[in-house]
């Protein structure tokens, strides 16, 4: 039943590709088996099967669906930790590349903005504290709290040692800007894991 | 100063430019109305969809509001016909389909959960089959895929189809399974040999094998306890242990 629904959905959505023939949809499901898997593929991978038009439509579908739910949180919306988790989950929907985002909140936990820190893995080679300082210091809305998020497309959401290390570096970097890091989410497909950020050592 | 570009050509190539930006920079750089504008390209091939997208968002407040609106309400917006309204509504059902996918997949947490699940899967099957249960990283079943039918008992089994399937589904864990529809409930020497070949290939591929189940009627056994196997050298020990277990089972069976 599930496959039928997904197949019918994709056939309808891609009906303008190869003039309504089912060949493209058949090939997509044969290779990737589900819509979720299809939408997590890169444009180049999709182009091989669905052509430029099909790959564009599939990339767009992932982005539109992601925006539909991330738009629920607007500037000034007070965010609970559940709201942030849902926001982060949808932010990475349909993304095939690894990205690092920083979500900024004010002193009352109201949403300010989301900054794209970089593309790549969260490691010292990809995560540049200087870039974080530049971006955060540009924010005029007086951020007080921040939530870090990155994804492991196609992998598991178990945080690696480098993820934990990056959390510590980010925490120290933000501390210098007067912003407190309150969480670090790792997203892998439907799964999400939060790396707890320990309170500052007061000794 | 004279305008160098005629008004009729101002939007020439606009759609191609928008497509190029999405492909190269992702959706982050676009406003919500621009994403909706691009979505409408597929169903409104000629008209400028930018003002239509803006009208939709003004009317319904958000992208979620647009997808949630009735087709009749959508058609009240200038530029949206019946086909476009139906298209928007159907695109908006994606999360329901994705969510049904999630709820259908329940976690199987223990060895016995998987064993019972597999006896149900093989119920009424009198052909020799080899299959694989694919799990995501939360031990939810992604799918059960039949890899070999009948051929499995003849010993001409390759590891490649198992590995290819697991990788293409993005599985984090797999459980191998085959059946002996007419018994016995212990692995043959060929089973153990095949098991070793497939298992070593999975270790190389970085996919964890939970166990290799053998199903006979409504009974099941795990050929070997593979949960602790992480390296090639441990695999040898595990296989030797499995052969010992199989031999003792064979002896028990012959005693009976």
Coordinates of C-alpha atoms in Angstrom, one line a residue:
Chain A
X1 CA 0.0 0.0 0.0
X2 CA 2.8 2.3 0.9
X3 CA 4.7 1.7 -2.2
X4 CA 1.6 2.2 -4.3
X5 CA 0.9 5.5 -2.6
X6 CA 4.5 6.7 -3.1
X7 CA 4.6 5.4 -6.7
X8 CA 1.3 7.1 -7.5
X9 CA 2.4 10.3 -5.9
X10 CA 5.7 10.4 -7.8
X11 CA 4.0 9.5 -11.1
X12 CA 1.7 12.4 -10.7
X13 CA 4.4 14.8 -9.6
X14 CA 6.7 13.9 -12.5
X15 CA 4.1 13.6 -15.2
X16 CA 5.6 16.4 -17.2
X17 CA 8.9 14.5 -17.3
X18 CA 9.3 12.1 -20.3
X19 CA 5.8 13.0 -21.4
X20 CA 3.9 11.0 -18.7
X21 CA 5.7 7.7 -19.3
X22 CA 6.3 5.7 -16.2
X23 CA 9.9 4.9 -17.1
X24 CA 11.6 7.5 -15.0
X25 CA 9.5 6.7 -11.9
X26 CA 10.1 3.0 -12.3
X27 CA 13.9 3.6 -12.5
X28 CA 13.8 5.9 -9.4
X29 CA 12.0 3.4 -7.3
X30 CA 14.0 0.5 -8.5
X31 CA 17.2 2.2 -7.5
X32 CA 16.1 4.2 -4.3
X33 CA 12.9 2.3 -3.2
X34 CA 11.2 5.2 -1.4
X35 CA 10.4 8.9 -1.8
X36 CA 12.4 9.7 1.3
X37 CA 15.5 8.0 -0.2
X38 CA 14.9 9.7 -3.6
X39 CA 14.7 13.1 -2.1
X40 CA 18.0 12.7 -0.2
X41 CA 19.9 12.2 -3.4
X42 CA 22.1 14.9 -5.0
X43 CA 21.0 16.7 -8.1
X44 CA 23.7 14.9 -10.2
X45 CA 22.5 11.4 -9.0
X46 CA 18.9 12.3 -9.9
X47 CA 19.8 13.8 -13.2
X48 CA 21.3 10.5 -14.3
X49 CA 17.9 8.8 -14.0
X50 CA 15.3 11.6 -14.3
X51 CA 17.1 14.0 -16.6
X52 CA 17.6 17.7 -15.8
X53 CA 13.8 18.5 -15.6
X54 CA 13.1 15.6 -13.3
X55 CA 16.1 16.3 -11.1
X56 CA 15.1 19.9 -10.7
X57 CA 11.5 19.0 -9.8
X58 CA 12.7 16.5 -7.2
X59 CA 15.2 18.9 -5.6
X60 CA 12.5 21.6 -5.5
X61 CA 10.0 19.2 -3.9
X62 CA 12.4 18.6 -1.0
X63 CA 13.1 22.3 -0.6
X64 CA 9.5 23.3 -0.7
X65 CA 8.5 20.7 1.8
X66 CA 11.3 21.7 4.1
X67 CA 10.3 25.4 3.8
X68 CA 6.7 24.6 4.5
X69 CA 7.5 23.5 8.0
X70 CA 10.5 25.6 8.9
X71 CA 8.3 28.7 8.0
X72 CA 6.2 27.8 11.0
X73 CA 8.9 29.5 13.1
X74 CA 9.1 33.2 12.3
X75 CA 11.2 36.0 13.7
X76 CA 9.9 36.7 17.3
X77 CA 8.3 33.2 17.7
X78 CA 9.0 31.8 21.2
X79 CA 10.6 28.4 20.8
X80 CA 10.5 25.4 23.1
X81 CA 13.1 22.7 22.7
X82 CA 10.4 20.6 20.9
X83 CA 9.8 23.4 18.4
X84 CA 13.6 23.7 17.8
X85 CA 13.8 19.9 17.3
X86 CA 11.0 19.9 14.8
X87 CA 12.4 22.9 13.0
X88 CA 15.9 21.3 12.7
X89 CA 14.4 18.0 11.5
X90 CA 12.5 19.7 8.6
X91 CA 15.4 22.0 7.9
X92 CA 17.4 19.0 6.7
X93 CA 14.6 17.3 4.8
X94 CA 15.7 16.4 1.3
X95 CA 19.2 17.6 1.8
X96 CA 21.9 15.5 0.2
X97 CA 25.0 17.5 1.4
X98 CA 26.3 18.0 4.9
X99 CA 25.6 21.4 6.3
X100 CA 26.1 23.2 9.6
X101 CA 23.5 25.7 10.8
X102 CA 23.4 28.0 13.8
X103 CA 20.0 29.0 15.1
X104 CA 20.0 32.2 17.1
X105 CA 17.5 33.1 19.9
X106 CA 17.1 36.2 22.0
X107 CA 17.1 36.3 25.9
X108 CA 13.5 35.2 26.0
X109 CA 14.0 32.2 23.7
X110 CA 12.5 34.0 20.7
X111 CA 13.7 33.1 17.2
X112 CA 16.0 35.6 15.5
X113 CA 17.5 33.9 12.5
X114 CA 19.3 30.8 11.1
X115 CA 22.9 31.1 9.9
X116 CA 24.4 28.7 7.5
X117 CA 27.9 28.2 8.9
X118 CA 29.4 25.9 6.2
X119 CA 28.9 22.9 4.0
X120 CA 30.9 19.8 4.9
X121 CA 31.5 17.7 8.0
X122 CA 31.6 19.2 11.5
X123 CA 35.3 18.9 12.0
X124 CA 38.0 21.5 12.5
X125 CA 38.8 21.5 8.8
X126 CA 35.3 22.5 7.9
X127 CA 34.1 24.5 10.9
X128 CA 35.9 27.8 11.1
X129 CA 35.4 29.8 14.3
X130 CA 36.3 33.0 12.5
X131 CA 33.4 32.5 10.1
X132 CA 31.1 32.0 13.1
X133 CA 32.3 35.2 14.7
X134 CA 31.8 37.2 11.5
X135 CA 28.3 35.9 11.0
X136 CA 27.1 36.2 14.6
X137 CA 28.6 39.6 15.1
X138 CA 26.7 40.9 12.1
X139 CA 23.4 40.0 13.8
X140 CA 21.9 43.2 15.2
X141 CA 19.1 41.5 17.2
X142 CA 21.2 40.9 20.3
X143 CA 21.3 37.0 20.3
X144 CA 21.6 35.4 23.7
X145 CA 21.3 31.7 23.0
X146 CA 22.3 29.6 20.0
X147 CA 21.5 26.0 18.8
X148 CA 24.0 24.3 16.6
X149 CA 22.8 21.7 14.0
X150 CA 24.4 19.5 11.4
X151 CA 23.5 16.4 9.4
X152 CA 24.9 13.1 8.4
X153 CA 23.1 12.3 5.1
X154 CA 22.9 8.6 4.6
X155 CA 24.6 7.9 7.9
X156 CA 23.6 7.5 11.5
X157 CA 22.9 10.3 13.9
X158 CA 25.3 9.0 16.5
X159 CA 27.6 11.9 17.4
X160 CA 31.2 11.3 16.6
X161 CA 34.2 12.5 18.7
X162 CA 34.8 15.3 16.2
X163 CA 31.1 16.4 16.7
X164 CA 31.6 16.6 20.4
X165 CA 34.9 18.4 19.9
X166 CA 33.2 20.9 17.5
X167 CA 30.5 21.5 20.2
X168 CA 33.2 22.5 22.7
X169 CA 34.9 24.8 20.2
X170 CA 31.6 26.4 19.2
X171 CA 30.7 26.9 22.8
X172 CA 33.9 28.7 23.5
X173 CA 33.7 30.8 20.3
X174 CA 30.2 31.9 21.1
X175 CA 31.0 32.6 24.7
X176 CA 33.4 35.3 23.5
X177 CA 30.5 36.9 21.7
X178 CA 28.2 36.8 24.8
X179 CA 26.1 34.0 23.3
X180 CA 25.4 30.7 25.1
X181 CA 25.3 27.5 23.1
X182 CA 22.3 25.5 24.5
X183 CA 22.2 22.5 22.2
X184 CA 23.8 20.6 19.3
X185 CA 21.5 18.5 17.1
X186 CA 22.7 15.8 14.7
X187 CA 20.2 14.8 12.0
X188 CA 20.3 11.6 9.9
X189 CA 17.2 11.1 7.8
X190 CA 14.2 10.8 10.1
X191 CA 16.4 10.5 13.2
X192 CA 17.7 13.3 15.4
X193 CA 20.1 13.2 18.3
X194 CA 20.9 16.0 20.7
X195 CA 24.4 16.4 22.1
X196 CA 24.0 17.9 25.5
X197 CA 26.0 21.0 26.2
X198 CA 27.2 21.0 29.7
X199 CA 26.8 24.1 31.8
X200 CA 29.9 26.2 32.2
X201 CA 32.4 25.2 34.8
X202 CA 32.1 27.9 37.5
X203 CA 35.2 27.0 39.4
Chain B
X1 CA 18.3 57.0 -20.9
X2 CA 16.9 54.5 -23.3
X3 CA 16.2 51.1 -21.9
X4 CA 18.6 48.6 -23.6
X5 CA 16.3 45.6 -23.1
X6 CA 12.8 45.7 -24.6
X7 CA 10.1 45.1 -22.0
X8 CA 9.0 41.9 -23.8
X9 CA 12.5 40.4 -23.1
X10 CA 13.0 41.4 -19.5
X11 CA 11.9 37.9 -18.2
X12 CA 13.6 36.0 -21.0
X13 CA 15.6 33.1 -19.5
X14 CA 14.2 33.9 -16.0
X15 CA 13.1 30.3 -15.3
X16 CA 16.4 28.9 -16.4
X17 CA 18.2 31.3 -14.1
X18 CA 16.0 30.4 -11.2
X19 CA 16.6 26.7 -11.9
X20 CA 20.3 27.2 -12.0
X21 CA 20.3 29.1 -8.7
X22 CA 18.4 26.3 -7.0
X23 CA 20.7 23.6 -8.3
X24 CA 23.9 25.4 -7.4
X25 CA 23.0 27.2 -4.2
X26 CA 20.1 25.2 -2.7
X27 CA 16.7 26.5 -1.4
X28 CA 18.2 28.7 1.4
X29 CA 18.8 31.7 -0.9
X30 CA 15.1 31.9 -2.0
X31 CA 12.2 33.6 -0.4
X32 CA 9.2 31.3 0.2
X33 CA 7.2 32.9 -2.7
X34 CA 10.1 32.2 -5.1
X35 CA 10.0 28.5 -4.2
X36 CA 6.3 28.4 -4.7
X37 CA 6.8 30.3 -8.0
X38 CA 9.2 27.6 -9.2
X39 CA 6.8 24.8 -8.1
X40 CA 4.1 26.3 -10.3
X41 CA 6.4 26.1 -13.4
X42 CA 5.5 22.5 -13.7
X43 CA 1.8 23.2 -14.1
X44 CA 1.7 26.7 -15.5
X45 CA 4.2 26.5 -18.4
X46 CA 3.8 29.9 -20.0
X47 CA 2.5 32.6 -17.6
X48 CA 4.7 34.5 -15.1
X49 CA 4.1 32.5 -11.9
X50 CA 5.8 35.1 -9.6
X51 CA 2.7 37.3 -9.0
X52 CA 0.5 34.1 -8.7
X53 CA 2.8 32.8 -5.9
X54 CA 2.7 36.1 -4.1
X55 CA -1.1 36.2 -4.3
X56 CA -1.4 32.6 -2.9
X57 CA 0.8 33.5 0.0
X58 CA -1.0 36.7 0.7
X59 CA -4.3 34.9 0.7
X60 CA -3.4 31.9 2.8
X61 CA -0.6 33.4 4.9
X62 CA 2.0 30.7 4.6
X63 CA 3.2 27.8 2.4
X64 CA 1.5 25.4 4.9
X65 CA -1.7 27.5 4.5
X66 CA -1.5 27.2 0.7
X67 CA -1.1 23.4 0.8
X68 CA -3.9 23.1 3.4
X69 CA -6.4 25.2 1.5
X70 CA -9.3 23.5 -0.4
X71 CA -9.0 23.3 -4.2
X72 CA -12.1 25.6 -4.5
X73 CA -10.4 28.2 -2.4
X74 CA -7.2 27.9 -4.4
X75 CA -9.1 28.4 -7.6
X76 CA -10.4 31.7 -6.3
X77 CA -6.9 33.1 -6.6
X78 CA -6.3 34.8 -10.0
X79 CA -4.1 32.6 -12.1
X80 CA -5.0 29.3 -10.5
X81 CA -7.1 26.9 -12.5
X82 CA -8.4 23.5 -11.8
X83 CA -5.2 21.7 -12.9
X84 CA -3.0 24.0 -10.8
X85 CA -5.2 23.6 -7.7
X86 CA -5.2 19.8 -8.0
X87 CA -1.4 19.9 -8.4
X88 CA -0.8 22.1 -5.3
X89 CA -3.1 19.9 -3.3
X90 CA -1.4 16.7 -4.3
X91 CA 2.1 18.1 -3.8
X92 CA 1.0 19.0 -0.3
X93 CA 0.2 15.4 0.6
X94 CA 3.9 14.4 0.7
X95 CA 4.3 14.6 4.5
X96 CA 1.2 12.3 5.0
X97 CA 2.8 9.8 2.7
X98 CA 6.2 10.2 4.4
X99 CA 4.5 9.9 7.9
X100 CA 2.6 6.7 6.9
X101 CA 6.0 5.3 5.9
X102 CA 7.3 6.0 9.4
X103 CA 4.3 4.5 11.3
X104 CA 4.3 1.4 9.2
X105 CA 7.9 0.7 10.3
X106 CA 7.9 -0.5 13.8
X107 CA 11.2 -1.2 15.7
X108 CA 12.1 -4.8 16.2
X109 CA 14.2 -4.7 19.3
X110 CA 15.2 -8.2 20.3
X111 CA 16.4 -11.4 18.5
X112 CA 13.0 -13.0 19.2
X113 CA 11.1 -10.0 17.8
X114 CA 13.0 -10.5 14.5
X115 CA 12.5 -14.3 14.6
X116 CA 8.8 -14.0 15.1
X117 CA 8.5 -11.4 12.4
X118 CA 10.4 -13.7 10.0
X119 CA 8.3 -16.8 10.7
X120 CA 5.3 -14.7 9.7
X121 CA 7.1 -13.6 6.6
X122 CA 7.9 -17.1 5.5
X123 CA 4.5 -18.6 6.6
X124 CA 3.1 -20.8 3.9
X125 CA 6.2 -20.6 1.8
X126 CA 7.4 -24.0 0.4
X127 CA 10.1 -22.7 -1.8
X128 CA 13.7 -22.2 -0.8
X129 CA 14.3 -18.5 -0.4
X130 CA 17.0 -16.2 0.9
X131 CA 16.0 -12.7 2.0
X132 CA 17.3 -9.9 4.0
X133 CA 15.6 -7.6 6.5
X134 CA 16.9 -4.1 6.2
X135 CA 16.9 -1.9 9.3
X136 CA 17.5 1.8 9.8
X137 CA 19.6 3.1 12.6
X138 CA 16.7 2.9 15.0
X139 CA 16.0 -0.7 14.2
X140 CA 12.9 0.1 12.3
X141 CA 12.3 -2.2 9.3
X142 CA 12.9 -0.4 6.1
X143 CA 11.9 -3.4 4.0
X144 CA 12.3 -7.2 3.5
X145 CA 14.0 -8.0 0.2
X146 CA 14.1 -11.4 -1.4
X147 CA 17.6 -11.9 -2.8
X148 CA 17.6 -15.6 -4.0
X149 CA 14.8 -18.0 -4.7
X150 CA 15.5 -21.8 -5.1
X151 CA 19.1 -21.1 -6.1
X152 CA 20.1 -20.7 -2.5
X153 CA 20.0 -24.3 -1.7
X154 CA 22.2 -25.1 -4.7
X155 CA 25.1 -23.2 -3.2
X156 CA 25.6 -20.7 -6.0
X157 CA 25.1 -17.7 -3.8
X158 CA 27.1 -14.5 -4.2
X159 CA 27.6 -11.7 -1.7
X160 CA 27.3 -8.9 -4.1
X161 CA 23.4 -8.8 -4.4
X162 CA 23.1 -8.7 -0.6
X163 CA 25.6 -5.8 -0.3
X164 CA 24.2 -3.8 -3.3
X165 CA 20.7 -4.1 -1.8
X166 CA 21.7 -3.0 1.7
X167 CA 23.7 0.0 0.4
X168 CA 20.9 1.1 -2.0
X169 CA 18.3 1.1 0.8
X170 CA 20.7 2.9 3.1
X171 CA 20.4 0.2 5.7
X172 CA 22.4 0.6 9.0
X173 CA 21.7 -3.1 10.1
X174 CA 20.6 -6.2 8.3
X175 CA 19.4 -9.6 9.3
X176 CA 20.0 -12.4 6.8
X177 CA 17.5 -15.1 6.6
X178 CA 16.8 -18.2 4.6
X179 CA 14.3 -21.1 5.0
X180 CA 14.4 -24.8 5.0
X181 CA 10.8 -25.4 4.2
X182 CA 11.1 -29.2 4.7
X183 CA 13.7 -29.1 7.5
X184 CA 16.0 -29.6 9.2
X185 CA 16.3 -26.8 11.7
X186 CA 20.0 -26.6 11.6
X187 CA 22.4 -25.1 9.0
X188 CA 24.0 -27.3 6.4
X189 CA 27.7 -27.1 5.7
X190 CA 26.9 -25.1 2.5
X191 CA 24.8 -22.7 4.6
X192 CA 27.8 -22.0 6.9
X193 CA 30.1 -21.5 4.0
X194 CA 27.8 -19.1 2.3
X195 CA 27.2 -17.3 5.6
X196 CA 30.9 -16.7 6.0
X197 CA 31.2 -15.3 2.5
X198 CA 28.3 -12.9 2.9
X199 CA 29.3 -11.9 6.4
X200 CA 32.9 -11.0 5.6
X201 CA 31.6 -8.9 2.6
X202 CA 29.2 -7.0 5.0
X203 CA 32.1 -6.3 7.4
X204 CA 34.0 -4.8 4.5
X205 CA 31.0 -2.7 3.5
X206 CA 30.5 -1.3 7.1
X207 CA 26.9 -2.7 7.5
X208 CA 26.3 -4.5 10.7
X209 CA 24.8 -8.0 10.4
X210 CA 22.5 -8.8 13.4
X211 CA 22.4 -12.5 12.6
X212 CA 21.6 -15.1 10.0
X213 CA 18.2 -16.6 10.7
X214 CA 17.1 -20.0 9.6
X215 CA 13.4 -20.5 9.4
X216 CA 11.7 -23.9 9.4
X217 CA 7.9 -23.8 9.8
X218 CA 7.1 -21.7 12.8
X219 CA 10.5 -22.2 14.4
X220 CA 13.7 -20.2 14.0
X221 CA 17.3 -20.2 15.0
X222 CA 20.2 -17.7 14.5
X223 CA 23.0 -19.5 12.8
X224 CA 25.5 -17.6 14.9
X225 CA 25.6 -14.7 17.3
X226 CA 27.1 -12.0 15.2
X227 CA 26.3 -9.0 17.3
X228 CA 29.8 -8.8 18.8
X229 CA 31.7 -9.3 15.5
X230 CA 33.4 -6.2 14.4
X231 CA 36.7 -7.3 12.8
X232 CA 37.9 -9.9 10.4
X233 CA 39.8 -11.9 13.1
X234 CA 36.7 -12.0 15.3
X235 CA 34.7 -13.3 12.3
X236 CA 36.9 -16.4 12.1
X237 CA 36.3 -17.2 15.8
X238 CA 32.6 -16.6 15.4
X239 CA 32.4 -18.9 12.4
X240 CA 34.3 -21.7 14.1
X241 CA 31.9 -21.4 17.0
X242 CA 29.0 -21.5 14.6
X243 CA 30.3 -24.7 13.0
X244 CA 30.7 -26.3 16.4
X245 CA 27.1 -25.4 17.3
X246 CA 25.9 -26.7 14.0
X247 CA 27.7 -30.0 14.5
X248 CA 26.3 -30.4 18.0
X249 CA 22.8 -29.7 16.7
X250 CA 23.3 -32.2 13.9
X251 CA 24.4 -34.8 16.5
X252 CA 21.3 -34.0 18.7
X253 CA 19.1 -34.4 15.7
X254 CA 20.7 -37.7 14.7
X255 CA 20.2 -39.0 18.3
X256 CA 16.5 -38.2 18.1

